[in-house]
PDB file of N, CA and C in Angstrom:
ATOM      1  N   UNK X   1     137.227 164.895  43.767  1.00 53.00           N
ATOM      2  CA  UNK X   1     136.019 164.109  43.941  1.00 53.00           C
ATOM      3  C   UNK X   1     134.846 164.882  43.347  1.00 53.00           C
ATOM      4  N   UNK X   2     133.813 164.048  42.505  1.00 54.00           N
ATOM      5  CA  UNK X   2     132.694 164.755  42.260  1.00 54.00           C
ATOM      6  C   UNK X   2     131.914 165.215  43.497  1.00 54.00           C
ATOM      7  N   UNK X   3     131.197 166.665  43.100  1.00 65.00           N
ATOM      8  CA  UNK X   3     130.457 166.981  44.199  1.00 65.00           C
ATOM      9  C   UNK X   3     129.301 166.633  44.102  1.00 65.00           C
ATOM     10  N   UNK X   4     128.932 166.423  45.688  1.00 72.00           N
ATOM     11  CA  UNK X   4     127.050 165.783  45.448  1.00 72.00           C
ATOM     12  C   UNK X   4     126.485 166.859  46.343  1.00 72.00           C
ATOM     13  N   UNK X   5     125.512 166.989  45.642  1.00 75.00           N
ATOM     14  CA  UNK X   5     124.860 168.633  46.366  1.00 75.00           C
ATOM     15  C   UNK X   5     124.318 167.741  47.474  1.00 75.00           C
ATOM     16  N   UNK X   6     124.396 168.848  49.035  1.00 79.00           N
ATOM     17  CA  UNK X   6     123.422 167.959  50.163  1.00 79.00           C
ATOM     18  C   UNK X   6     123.536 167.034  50.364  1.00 79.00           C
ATOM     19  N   UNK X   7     124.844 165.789  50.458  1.00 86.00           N
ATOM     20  CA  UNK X   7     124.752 164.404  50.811  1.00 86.00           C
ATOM     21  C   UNK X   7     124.152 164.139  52.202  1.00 86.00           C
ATOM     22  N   UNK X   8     123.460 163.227  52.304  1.00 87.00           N
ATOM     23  CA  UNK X   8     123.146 162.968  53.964  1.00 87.00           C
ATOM     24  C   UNK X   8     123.572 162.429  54.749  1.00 87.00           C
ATOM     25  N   UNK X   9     125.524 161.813  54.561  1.00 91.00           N
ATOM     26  CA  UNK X   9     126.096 161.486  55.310  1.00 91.00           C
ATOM     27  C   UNK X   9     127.808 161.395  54.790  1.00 91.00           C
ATOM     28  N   UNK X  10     128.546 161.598  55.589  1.00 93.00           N
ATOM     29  CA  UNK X  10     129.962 162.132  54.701  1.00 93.00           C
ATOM     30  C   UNK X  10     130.233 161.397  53.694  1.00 93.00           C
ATOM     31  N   UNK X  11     130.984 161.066  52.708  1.00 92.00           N
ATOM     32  CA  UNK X  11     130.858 160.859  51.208  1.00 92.00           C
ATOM     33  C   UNK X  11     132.242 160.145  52.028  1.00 92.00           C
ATOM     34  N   UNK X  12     132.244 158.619  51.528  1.00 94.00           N
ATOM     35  CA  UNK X  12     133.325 158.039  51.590  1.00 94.00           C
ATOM     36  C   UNK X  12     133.770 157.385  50.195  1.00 94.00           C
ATOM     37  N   UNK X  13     134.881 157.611  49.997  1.00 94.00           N
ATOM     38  CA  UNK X  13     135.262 156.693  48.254  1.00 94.00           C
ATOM     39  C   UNK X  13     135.696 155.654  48.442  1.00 94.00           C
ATOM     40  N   UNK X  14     135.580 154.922  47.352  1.00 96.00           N
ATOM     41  CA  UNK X  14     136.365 153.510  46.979  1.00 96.00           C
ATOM     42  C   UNK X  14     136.524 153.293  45.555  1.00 96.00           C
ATOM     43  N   UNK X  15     137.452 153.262  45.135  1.00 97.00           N
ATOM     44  CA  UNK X  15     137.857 152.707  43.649  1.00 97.00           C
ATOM     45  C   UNK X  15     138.235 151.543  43.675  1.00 97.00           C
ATOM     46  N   UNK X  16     137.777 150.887  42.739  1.00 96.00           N
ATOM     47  CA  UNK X  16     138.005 149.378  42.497  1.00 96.00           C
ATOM     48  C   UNK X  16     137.349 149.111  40.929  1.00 96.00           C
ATOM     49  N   UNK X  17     137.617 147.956  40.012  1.00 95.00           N
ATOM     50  CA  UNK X  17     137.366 148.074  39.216  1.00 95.00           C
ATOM     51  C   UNK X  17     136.570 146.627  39.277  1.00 95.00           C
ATOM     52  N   UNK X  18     136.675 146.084  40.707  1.00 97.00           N
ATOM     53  CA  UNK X  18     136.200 144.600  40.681  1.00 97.00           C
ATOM     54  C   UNK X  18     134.842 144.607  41.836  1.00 97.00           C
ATOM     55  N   UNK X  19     134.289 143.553  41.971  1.00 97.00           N
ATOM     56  CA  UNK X  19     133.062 143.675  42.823  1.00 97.00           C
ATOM     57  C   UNK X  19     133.787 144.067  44.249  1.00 97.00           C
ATOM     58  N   UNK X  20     132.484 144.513  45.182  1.00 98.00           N
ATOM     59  CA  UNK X  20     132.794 144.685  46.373  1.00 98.00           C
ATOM     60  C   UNK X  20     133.408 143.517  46.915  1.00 98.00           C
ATOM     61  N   UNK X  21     134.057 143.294  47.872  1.00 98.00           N
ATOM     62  CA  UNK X  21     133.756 142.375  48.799  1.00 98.00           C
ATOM     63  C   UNK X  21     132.958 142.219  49.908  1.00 98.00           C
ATOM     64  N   UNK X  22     132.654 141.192  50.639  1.00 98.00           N
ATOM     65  CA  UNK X  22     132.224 141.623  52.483  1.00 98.00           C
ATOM     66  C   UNK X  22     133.131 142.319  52.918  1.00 98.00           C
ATOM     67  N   UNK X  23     134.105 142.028  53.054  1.00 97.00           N
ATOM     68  CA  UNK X  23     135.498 142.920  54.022  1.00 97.00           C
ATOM     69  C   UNK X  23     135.569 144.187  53.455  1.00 97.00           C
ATOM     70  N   UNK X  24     135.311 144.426  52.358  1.00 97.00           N
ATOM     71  CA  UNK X  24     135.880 145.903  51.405  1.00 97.00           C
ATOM     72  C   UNK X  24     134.249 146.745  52.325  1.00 97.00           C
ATOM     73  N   UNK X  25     133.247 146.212  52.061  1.00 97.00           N
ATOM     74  CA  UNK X  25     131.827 147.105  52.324  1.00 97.00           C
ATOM     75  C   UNK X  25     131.918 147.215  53.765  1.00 97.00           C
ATOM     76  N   UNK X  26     132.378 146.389  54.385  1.00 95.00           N
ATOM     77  CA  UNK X  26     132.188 146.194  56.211  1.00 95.00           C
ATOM     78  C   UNK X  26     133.115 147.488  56.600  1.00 95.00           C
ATOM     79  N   UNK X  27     134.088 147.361  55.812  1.00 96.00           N
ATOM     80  CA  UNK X  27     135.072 148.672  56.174  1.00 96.00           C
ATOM     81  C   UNK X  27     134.889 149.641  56.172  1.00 96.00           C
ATOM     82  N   UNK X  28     133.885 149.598  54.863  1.00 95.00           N
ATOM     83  CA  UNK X  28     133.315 151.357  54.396  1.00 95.00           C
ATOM     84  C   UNK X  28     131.988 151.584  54.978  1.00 95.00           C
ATOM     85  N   UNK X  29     131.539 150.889  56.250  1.00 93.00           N
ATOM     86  CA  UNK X  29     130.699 150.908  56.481  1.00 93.00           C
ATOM     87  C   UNK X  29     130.938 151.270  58.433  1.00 93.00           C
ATOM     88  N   UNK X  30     131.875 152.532  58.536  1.00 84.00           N
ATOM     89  CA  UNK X  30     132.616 152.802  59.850  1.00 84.00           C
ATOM     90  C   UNK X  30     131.406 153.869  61.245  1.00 84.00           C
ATOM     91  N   UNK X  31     130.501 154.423  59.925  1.00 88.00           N
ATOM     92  CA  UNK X  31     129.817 155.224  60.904  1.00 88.00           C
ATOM     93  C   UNK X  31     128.097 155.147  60.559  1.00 88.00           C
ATOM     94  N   UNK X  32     127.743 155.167  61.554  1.00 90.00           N
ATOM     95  CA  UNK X  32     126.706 155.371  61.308  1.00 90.00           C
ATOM     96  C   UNK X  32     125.779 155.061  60.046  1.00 90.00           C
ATOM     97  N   UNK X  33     126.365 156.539  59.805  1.00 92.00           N
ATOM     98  CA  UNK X  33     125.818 156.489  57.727  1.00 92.00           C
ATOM     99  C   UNK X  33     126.998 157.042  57.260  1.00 92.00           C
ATOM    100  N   UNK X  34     127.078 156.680  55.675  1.00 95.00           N
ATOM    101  CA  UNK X  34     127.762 156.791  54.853  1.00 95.00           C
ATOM    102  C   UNK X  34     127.052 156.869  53.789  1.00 95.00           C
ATOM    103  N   UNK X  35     127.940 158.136  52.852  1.00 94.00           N
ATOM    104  CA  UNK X  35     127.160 158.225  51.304  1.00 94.00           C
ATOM    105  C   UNK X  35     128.628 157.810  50.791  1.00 94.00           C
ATOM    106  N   UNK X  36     128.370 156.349  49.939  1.00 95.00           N
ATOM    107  CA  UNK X  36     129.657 155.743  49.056  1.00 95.00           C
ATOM    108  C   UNK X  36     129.331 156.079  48.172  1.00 95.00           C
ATOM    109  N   UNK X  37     130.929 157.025  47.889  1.00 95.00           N
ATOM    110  CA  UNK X  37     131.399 156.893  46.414  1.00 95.00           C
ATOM    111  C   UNK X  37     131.953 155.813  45.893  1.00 95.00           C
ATOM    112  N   UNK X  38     131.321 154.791  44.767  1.00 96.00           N
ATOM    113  CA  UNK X  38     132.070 153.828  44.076  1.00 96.00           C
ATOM    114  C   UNK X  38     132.953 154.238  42.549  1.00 96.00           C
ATOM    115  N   UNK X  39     133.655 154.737  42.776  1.00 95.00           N
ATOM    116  CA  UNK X  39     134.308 154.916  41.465  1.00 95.00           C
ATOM    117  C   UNK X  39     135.551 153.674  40.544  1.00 95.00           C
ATOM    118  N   UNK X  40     135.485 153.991  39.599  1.00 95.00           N
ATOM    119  CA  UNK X  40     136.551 152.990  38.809  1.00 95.00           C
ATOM    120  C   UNK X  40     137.385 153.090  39.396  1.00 95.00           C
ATOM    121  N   UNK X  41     139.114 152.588  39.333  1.00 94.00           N
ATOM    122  CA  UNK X  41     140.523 152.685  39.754  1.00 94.00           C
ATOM    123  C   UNK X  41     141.090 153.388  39.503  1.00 94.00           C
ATOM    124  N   UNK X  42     141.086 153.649  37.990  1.00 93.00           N
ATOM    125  CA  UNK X  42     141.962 154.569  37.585  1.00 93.00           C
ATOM    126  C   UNK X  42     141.222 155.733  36.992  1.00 93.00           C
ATOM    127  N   UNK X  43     141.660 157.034  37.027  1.00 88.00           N
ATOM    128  CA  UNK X  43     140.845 158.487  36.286  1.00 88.00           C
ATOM    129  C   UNK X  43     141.227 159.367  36.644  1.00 88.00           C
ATOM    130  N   UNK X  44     140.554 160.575  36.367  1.00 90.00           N
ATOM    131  CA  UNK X  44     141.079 161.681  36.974  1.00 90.00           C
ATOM    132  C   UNK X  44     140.410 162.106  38.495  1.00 90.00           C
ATOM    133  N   UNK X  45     141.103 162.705  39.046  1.00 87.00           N
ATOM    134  CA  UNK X  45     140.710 162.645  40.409  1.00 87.00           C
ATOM    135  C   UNK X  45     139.378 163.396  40.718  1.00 87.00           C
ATOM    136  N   UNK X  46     138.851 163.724  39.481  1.00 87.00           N
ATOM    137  CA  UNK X  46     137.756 164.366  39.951  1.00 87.00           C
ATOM    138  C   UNK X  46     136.494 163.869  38.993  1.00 87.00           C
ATOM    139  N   UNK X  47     136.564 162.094  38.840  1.00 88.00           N
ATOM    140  CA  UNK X  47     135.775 161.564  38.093  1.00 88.00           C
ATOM    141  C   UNK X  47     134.332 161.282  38.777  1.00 88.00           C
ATOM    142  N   UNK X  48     133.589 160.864  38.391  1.00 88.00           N
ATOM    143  CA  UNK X  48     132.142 160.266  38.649  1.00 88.00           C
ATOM    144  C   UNK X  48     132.634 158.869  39.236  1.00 88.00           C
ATOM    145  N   UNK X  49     130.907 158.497  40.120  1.00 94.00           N
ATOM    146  CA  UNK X  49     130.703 157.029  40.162  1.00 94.00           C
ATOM    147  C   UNK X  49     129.812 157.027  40.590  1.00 94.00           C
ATOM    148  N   UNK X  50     129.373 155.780  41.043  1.00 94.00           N
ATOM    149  CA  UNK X  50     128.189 155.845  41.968  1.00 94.00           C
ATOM    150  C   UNK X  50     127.548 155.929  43.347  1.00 94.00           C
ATOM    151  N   UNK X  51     127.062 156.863  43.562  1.00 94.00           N
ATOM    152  CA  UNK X  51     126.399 157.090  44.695  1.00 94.00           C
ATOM    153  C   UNK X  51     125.840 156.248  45.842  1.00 94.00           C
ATOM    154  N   UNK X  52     126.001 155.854  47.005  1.00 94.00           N
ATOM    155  CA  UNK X  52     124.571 155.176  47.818  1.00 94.00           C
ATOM    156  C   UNK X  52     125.062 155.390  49.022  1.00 94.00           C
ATOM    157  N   UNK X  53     123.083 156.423  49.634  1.00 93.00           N
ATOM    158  CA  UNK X  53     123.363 156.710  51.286  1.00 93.00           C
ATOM    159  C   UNK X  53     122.870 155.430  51.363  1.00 93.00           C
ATOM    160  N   UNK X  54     124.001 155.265  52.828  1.00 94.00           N
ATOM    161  CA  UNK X  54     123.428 154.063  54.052  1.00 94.00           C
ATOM    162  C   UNK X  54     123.653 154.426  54.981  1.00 94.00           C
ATOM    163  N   UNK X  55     122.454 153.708  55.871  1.00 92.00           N
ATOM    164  CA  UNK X  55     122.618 154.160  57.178  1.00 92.00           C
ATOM    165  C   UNK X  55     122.429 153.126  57.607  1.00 92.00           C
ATOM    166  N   UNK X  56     122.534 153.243  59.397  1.00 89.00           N
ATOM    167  CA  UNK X  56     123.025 151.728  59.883  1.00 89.00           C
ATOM    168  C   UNK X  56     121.652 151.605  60.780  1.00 89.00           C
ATOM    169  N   UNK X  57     120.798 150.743  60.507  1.00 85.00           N
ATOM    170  CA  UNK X  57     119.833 150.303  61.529  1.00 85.00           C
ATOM    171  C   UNK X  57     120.122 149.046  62.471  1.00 85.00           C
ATOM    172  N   UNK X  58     120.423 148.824  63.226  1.00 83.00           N
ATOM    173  CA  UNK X  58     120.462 147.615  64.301  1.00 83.00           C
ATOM    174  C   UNK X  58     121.646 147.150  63.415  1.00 83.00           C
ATOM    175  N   UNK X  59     120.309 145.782  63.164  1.00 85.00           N
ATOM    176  CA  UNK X  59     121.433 145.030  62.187  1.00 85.00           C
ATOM    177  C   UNK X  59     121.236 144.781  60.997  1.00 85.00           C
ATOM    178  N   UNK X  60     120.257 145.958  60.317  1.00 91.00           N
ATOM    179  CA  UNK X  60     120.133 146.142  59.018  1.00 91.00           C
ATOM    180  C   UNK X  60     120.789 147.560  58.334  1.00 91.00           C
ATOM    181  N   UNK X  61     120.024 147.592  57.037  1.00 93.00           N
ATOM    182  CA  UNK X  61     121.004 149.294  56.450  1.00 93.00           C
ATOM    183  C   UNK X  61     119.278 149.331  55.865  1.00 93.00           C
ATOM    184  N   UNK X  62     119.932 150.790  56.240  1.00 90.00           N
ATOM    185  CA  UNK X  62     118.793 151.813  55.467  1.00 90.00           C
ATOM    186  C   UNK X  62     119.111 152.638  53.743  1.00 90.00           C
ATOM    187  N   UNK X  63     118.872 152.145  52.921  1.00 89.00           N
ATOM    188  CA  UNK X  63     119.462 152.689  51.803  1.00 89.00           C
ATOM    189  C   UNK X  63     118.692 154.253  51.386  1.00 89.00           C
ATOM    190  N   UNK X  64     118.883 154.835  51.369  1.00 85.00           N
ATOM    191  CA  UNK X  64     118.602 156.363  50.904  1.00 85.00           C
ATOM    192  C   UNK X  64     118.603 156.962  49.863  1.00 85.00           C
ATOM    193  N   UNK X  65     117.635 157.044  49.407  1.00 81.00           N
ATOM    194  CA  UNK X  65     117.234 157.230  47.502  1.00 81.00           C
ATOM    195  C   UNK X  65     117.582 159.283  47.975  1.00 81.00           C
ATOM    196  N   UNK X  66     118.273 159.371  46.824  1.00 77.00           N
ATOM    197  CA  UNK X  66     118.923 160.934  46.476  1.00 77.00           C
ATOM    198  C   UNK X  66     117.857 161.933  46.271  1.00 77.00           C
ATOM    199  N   UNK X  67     116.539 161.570  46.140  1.00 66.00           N
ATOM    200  CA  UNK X  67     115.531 162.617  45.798  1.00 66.00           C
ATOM    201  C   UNK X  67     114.789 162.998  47.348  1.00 66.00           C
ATOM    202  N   UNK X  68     114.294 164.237  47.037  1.00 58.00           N
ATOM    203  CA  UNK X  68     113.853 164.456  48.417  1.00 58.00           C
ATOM    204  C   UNK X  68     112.204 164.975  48.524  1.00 58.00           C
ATOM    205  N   UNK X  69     112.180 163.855  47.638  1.00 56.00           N
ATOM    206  CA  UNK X  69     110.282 164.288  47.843  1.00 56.00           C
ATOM    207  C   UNK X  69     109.227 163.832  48.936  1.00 56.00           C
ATOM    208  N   UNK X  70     109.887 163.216  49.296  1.00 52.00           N
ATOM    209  CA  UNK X  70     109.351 162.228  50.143  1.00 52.00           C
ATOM    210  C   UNK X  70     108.638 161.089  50.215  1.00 52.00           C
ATOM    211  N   UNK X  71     108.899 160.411  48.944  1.00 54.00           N
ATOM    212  CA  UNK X  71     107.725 159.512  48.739  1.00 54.00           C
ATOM    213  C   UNK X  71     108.359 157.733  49.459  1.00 54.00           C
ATOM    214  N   UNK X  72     109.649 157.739  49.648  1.00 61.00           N
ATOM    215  CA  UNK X  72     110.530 156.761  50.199  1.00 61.00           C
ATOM    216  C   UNK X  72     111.526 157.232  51.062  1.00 61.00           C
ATOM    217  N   UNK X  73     111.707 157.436  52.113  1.00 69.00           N
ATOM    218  CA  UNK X  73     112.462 158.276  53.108  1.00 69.00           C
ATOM    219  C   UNK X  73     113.899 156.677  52.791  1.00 69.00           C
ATOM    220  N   UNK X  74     113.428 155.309  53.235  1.00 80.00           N
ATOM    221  CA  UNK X  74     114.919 154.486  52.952  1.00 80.00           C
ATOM    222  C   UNK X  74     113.891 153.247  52.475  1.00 80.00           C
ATOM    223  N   UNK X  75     114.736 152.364  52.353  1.00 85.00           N
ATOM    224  CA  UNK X  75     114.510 151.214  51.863  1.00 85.00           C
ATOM    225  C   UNK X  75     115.598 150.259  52.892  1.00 85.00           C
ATOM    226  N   UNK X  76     115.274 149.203  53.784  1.00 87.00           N
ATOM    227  CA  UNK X  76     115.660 148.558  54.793  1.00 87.00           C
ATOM    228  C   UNK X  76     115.840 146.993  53.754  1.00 87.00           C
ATOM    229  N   UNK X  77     117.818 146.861  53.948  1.00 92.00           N
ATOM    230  CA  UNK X  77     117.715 146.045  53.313  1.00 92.00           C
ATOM    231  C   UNK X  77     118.990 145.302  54.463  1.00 92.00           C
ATOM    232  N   UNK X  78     119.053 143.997  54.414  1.00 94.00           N
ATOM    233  CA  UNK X  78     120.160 143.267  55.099  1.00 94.00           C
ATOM    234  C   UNK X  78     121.651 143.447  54.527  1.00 94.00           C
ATOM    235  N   UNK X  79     122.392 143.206  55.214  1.00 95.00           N
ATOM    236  CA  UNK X  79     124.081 143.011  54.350  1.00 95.00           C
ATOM    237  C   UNK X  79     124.140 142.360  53.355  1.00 95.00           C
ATOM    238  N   UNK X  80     123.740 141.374  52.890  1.00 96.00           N
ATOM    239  CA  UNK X  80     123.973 140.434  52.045  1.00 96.00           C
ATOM    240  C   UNK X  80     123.071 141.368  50.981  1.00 96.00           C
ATOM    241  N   UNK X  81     121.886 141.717  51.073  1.00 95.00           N
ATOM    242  CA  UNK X  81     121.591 142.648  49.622  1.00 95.00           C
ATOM    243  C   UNK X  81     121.774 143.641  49.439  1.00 95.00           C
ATOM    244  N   UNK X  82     122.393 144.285  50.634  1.00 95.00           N
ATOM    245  CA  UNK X  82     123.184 145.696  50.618  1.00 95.00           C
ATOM    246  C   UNK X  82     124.578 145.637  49.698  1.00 95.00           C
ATOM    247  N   UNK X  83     124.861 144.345  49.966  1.00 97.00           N
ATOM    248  CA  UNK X  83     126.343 144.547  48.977  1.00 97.00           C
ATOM    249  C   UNK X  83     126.038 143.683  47.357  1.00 97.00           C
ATOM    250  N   UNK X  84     125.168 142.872  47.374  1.00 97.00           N
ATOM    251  CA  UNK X  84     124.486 142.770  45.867  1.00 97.00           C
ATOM    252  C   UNK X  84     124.207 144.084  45.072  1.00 97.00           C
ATOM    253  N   UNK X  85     123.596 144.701  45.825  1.00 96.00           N
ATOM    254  CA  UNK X  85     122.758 145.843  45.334  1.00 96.00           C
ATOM    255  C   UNK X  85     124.077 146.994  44.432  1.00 96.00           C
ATOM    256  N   UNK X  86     124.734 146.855  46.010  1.00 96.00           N
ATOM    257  CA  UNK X  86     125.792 148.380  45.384  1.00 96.00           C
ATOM    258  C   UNK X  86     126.487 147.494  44.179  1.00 96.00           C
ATOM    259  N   UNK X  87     127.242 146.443  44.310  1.00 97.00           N
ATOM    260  CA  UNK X  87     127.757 145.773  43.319  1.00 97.00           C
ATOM    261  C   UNK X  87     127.090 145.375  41.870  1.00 97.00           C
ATOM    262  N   UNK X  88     125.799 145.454  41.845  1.00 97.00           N
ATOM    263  CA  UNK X  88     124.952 144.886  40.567  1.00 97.00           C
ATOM    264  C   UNK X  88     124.708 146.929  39.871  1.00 97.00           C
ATOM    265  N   UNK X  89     124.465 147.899  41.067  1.00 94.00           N
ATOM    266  CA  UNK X  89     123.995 149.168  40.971  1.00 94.00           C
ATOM    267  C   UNK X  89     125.068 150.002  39.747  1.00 94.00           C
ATOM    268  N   UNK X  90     126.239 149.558  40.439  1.00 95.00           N
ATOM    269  CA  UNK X  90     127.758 150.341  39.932  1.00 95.00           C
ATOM    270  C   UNK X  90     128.591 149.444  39.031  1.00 95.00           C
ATOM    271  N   UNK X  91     127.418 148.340  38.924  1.00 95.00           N
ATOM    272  CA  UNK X  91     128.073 147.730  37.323  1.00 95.00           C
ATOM    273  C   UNK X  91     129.602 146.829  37.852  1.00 95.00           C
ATOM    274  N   UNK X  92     129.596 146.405  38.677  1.00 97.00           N
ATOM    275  CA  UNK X  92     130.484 146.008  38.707  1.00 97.00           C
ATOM    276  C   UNK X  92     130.551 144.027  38.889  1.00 97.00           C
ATOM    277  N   UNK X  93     129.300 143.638  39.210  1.00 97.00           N
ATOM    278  CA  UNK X  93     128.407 142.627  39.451  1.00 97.00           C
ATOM    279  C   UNK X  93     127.232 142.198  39.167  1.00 97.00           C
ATOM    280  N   UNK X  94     126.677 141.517  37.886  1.00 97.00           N
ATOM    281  CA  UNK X  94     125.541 141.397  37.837  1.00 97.00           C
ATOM    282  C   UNK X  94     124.440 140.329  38.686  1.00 97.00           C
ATOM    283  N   UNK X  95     123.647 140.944  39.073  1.00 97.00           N
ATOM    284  CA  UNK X  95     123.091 140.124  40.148  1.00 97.00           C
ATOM    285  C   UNK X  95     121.638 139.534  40.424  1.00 97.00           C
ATOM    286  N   UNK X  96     120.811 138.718  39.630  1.00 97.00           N
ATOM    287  CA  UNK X  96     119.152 138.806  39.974  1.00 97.00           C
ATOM    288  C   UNK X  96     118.712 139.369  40.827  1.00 97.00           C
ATOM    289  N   UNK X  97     119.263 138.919  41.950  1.00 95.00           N
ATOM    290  CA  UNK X  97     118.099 139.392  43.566  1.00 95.00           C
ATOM    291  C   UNK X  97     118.003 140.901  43.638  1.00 95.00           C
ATOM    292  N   UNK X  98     119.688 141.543  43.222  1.00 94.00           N
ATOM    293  CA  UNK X  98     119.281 143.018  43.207  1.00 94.00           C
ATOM    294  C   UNK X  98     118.701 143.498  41.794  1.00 94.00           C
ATOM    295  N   UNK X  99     118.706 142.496  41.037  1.00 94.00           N
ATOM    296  CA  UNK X  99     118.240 143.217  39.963  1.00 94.00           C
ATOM    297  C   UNK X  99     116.350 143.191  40.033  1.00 94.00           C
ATOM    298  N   UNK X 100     115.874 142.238  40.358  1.00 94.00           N
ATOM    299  CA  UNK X 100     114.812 142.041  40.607  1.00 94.00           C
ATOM    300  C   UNK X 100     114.443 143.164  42.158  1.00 94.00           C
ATOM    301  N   UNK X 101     115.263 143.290  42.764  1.00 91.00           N
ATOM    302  CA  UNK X 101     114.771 144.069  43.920  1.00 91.00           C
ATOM    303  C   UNK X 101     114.998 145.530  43.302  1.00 91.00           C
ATOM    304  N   UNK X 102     115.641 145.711  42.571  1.00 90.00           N
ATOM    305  CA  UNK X 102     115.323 147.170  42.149  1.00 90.00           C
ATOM    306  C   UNK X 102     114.192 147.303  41.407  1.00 90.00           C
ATOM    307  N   UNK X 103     114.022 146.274  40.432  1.00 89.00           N
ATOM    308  CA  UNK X 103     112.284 146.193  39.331  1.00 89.00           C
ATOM    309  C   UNK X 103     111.141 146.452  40.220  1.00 89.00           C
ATOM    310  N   UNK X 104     111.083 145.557  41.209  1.00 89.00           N
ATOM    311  CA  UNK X 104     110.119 145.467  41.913  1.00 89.00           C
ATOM    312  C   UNK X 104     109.452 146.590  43.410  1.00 89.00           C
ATOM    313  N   UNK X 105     110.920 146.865  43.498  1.00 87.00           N
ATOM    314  CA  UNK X 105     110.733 147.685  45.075  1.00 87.00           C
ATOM    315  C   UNK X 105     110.625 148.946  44.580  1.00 87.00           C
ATOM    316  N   UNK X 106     112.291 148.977  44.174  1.00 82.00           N
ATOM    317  CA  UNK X 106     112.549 150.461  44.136  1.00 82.00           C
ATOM    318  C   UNK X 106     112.247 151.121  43.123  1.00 82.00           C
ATOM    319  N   UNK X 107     111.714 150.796  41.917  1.00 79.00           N
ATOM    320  CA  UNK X 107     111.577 151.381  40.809  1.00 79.00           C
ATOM    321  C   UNK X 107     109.744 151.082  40.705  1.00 79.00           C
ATOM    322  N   UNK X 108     109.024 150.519  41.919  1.00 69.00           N
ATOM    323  CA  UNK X 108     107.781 150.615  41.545  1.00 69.00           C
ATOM    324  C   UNK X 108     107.087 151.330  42.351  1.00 69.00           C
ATOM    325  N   UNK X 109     108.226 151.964  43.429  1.00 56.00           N
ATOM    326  CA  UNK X 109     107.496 153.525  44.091  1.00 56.00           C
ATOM    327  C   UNK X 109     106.595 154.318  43.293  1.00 56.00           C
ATOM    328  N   UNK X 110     105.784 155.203  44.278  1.00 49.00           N
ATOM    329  CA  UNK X 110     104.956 156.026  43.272  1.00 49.00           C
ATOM    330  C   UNK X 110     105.457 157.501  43.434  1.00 49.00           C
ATOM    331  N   UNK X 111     105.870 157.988  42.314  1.00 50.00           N
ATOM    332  CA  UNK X 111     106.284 159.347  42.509  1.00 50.00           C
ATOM    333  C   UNK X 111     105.408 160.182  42.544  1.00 50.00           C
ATOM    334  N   UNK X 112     105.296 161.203  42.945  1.00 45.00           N
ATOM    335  CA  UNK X 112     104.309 162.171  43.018  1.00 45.00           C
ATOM    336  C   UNK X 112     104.568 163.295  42.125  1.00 45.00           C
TER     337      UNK X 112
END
């Protein structure tokens, strides 16, 4: 498995080469928080993919941007754009709502 320096919650994998499902994300979604690894199906076992902390609020997720400056501690998003997001994020789904919610939200933070 690739290493991620400092994850903020144990690193769970999934390979698949097709979109998430509900049932596939609900599963990988066992504790608390989770930092998913999305990787392709097939590779070498110590390939890349993509990253995303979540954490579990009530009955929302907290998504957790990898930098630690502090300028966005999470981004509070529901299930339904929690699994757009990772699926449109890791290329595996293209999606407006997350694509537009990344233009707009997450990519119009102000960095410091």
């Amino acid at each position: 498995m690739t290493k991620l320096s400092d994850p903020r919650f144990p690193i769970v994998t999934f390979d698949t080469d097709q979109p998430l499902s509900p049932k596939d994300l609900r599963n990988l979604l066992v504790r608390p928080g989770v930092t998913l690894l999305i990787r392709s199906a097939t590779g070498n076992q110590n390939r890349g993919g993509y990253y995303f902390q979540v954490g579990i609020l009530d009955s929302n997720y907290a998504l957790h941007p990898f930098d630690q400056n502090g300028v966005n501690d999470f981004y509070i998003v529901d299930f339904e754009l929690l699994l757009k997001l990772i699926n449109h994020m890791s290329g595996r789904k293209f999606d407006k709502d997350a694509f537009l919610y990344v233009r707009q939200v997450i990519n119009m933070r102000a960095d410091d």
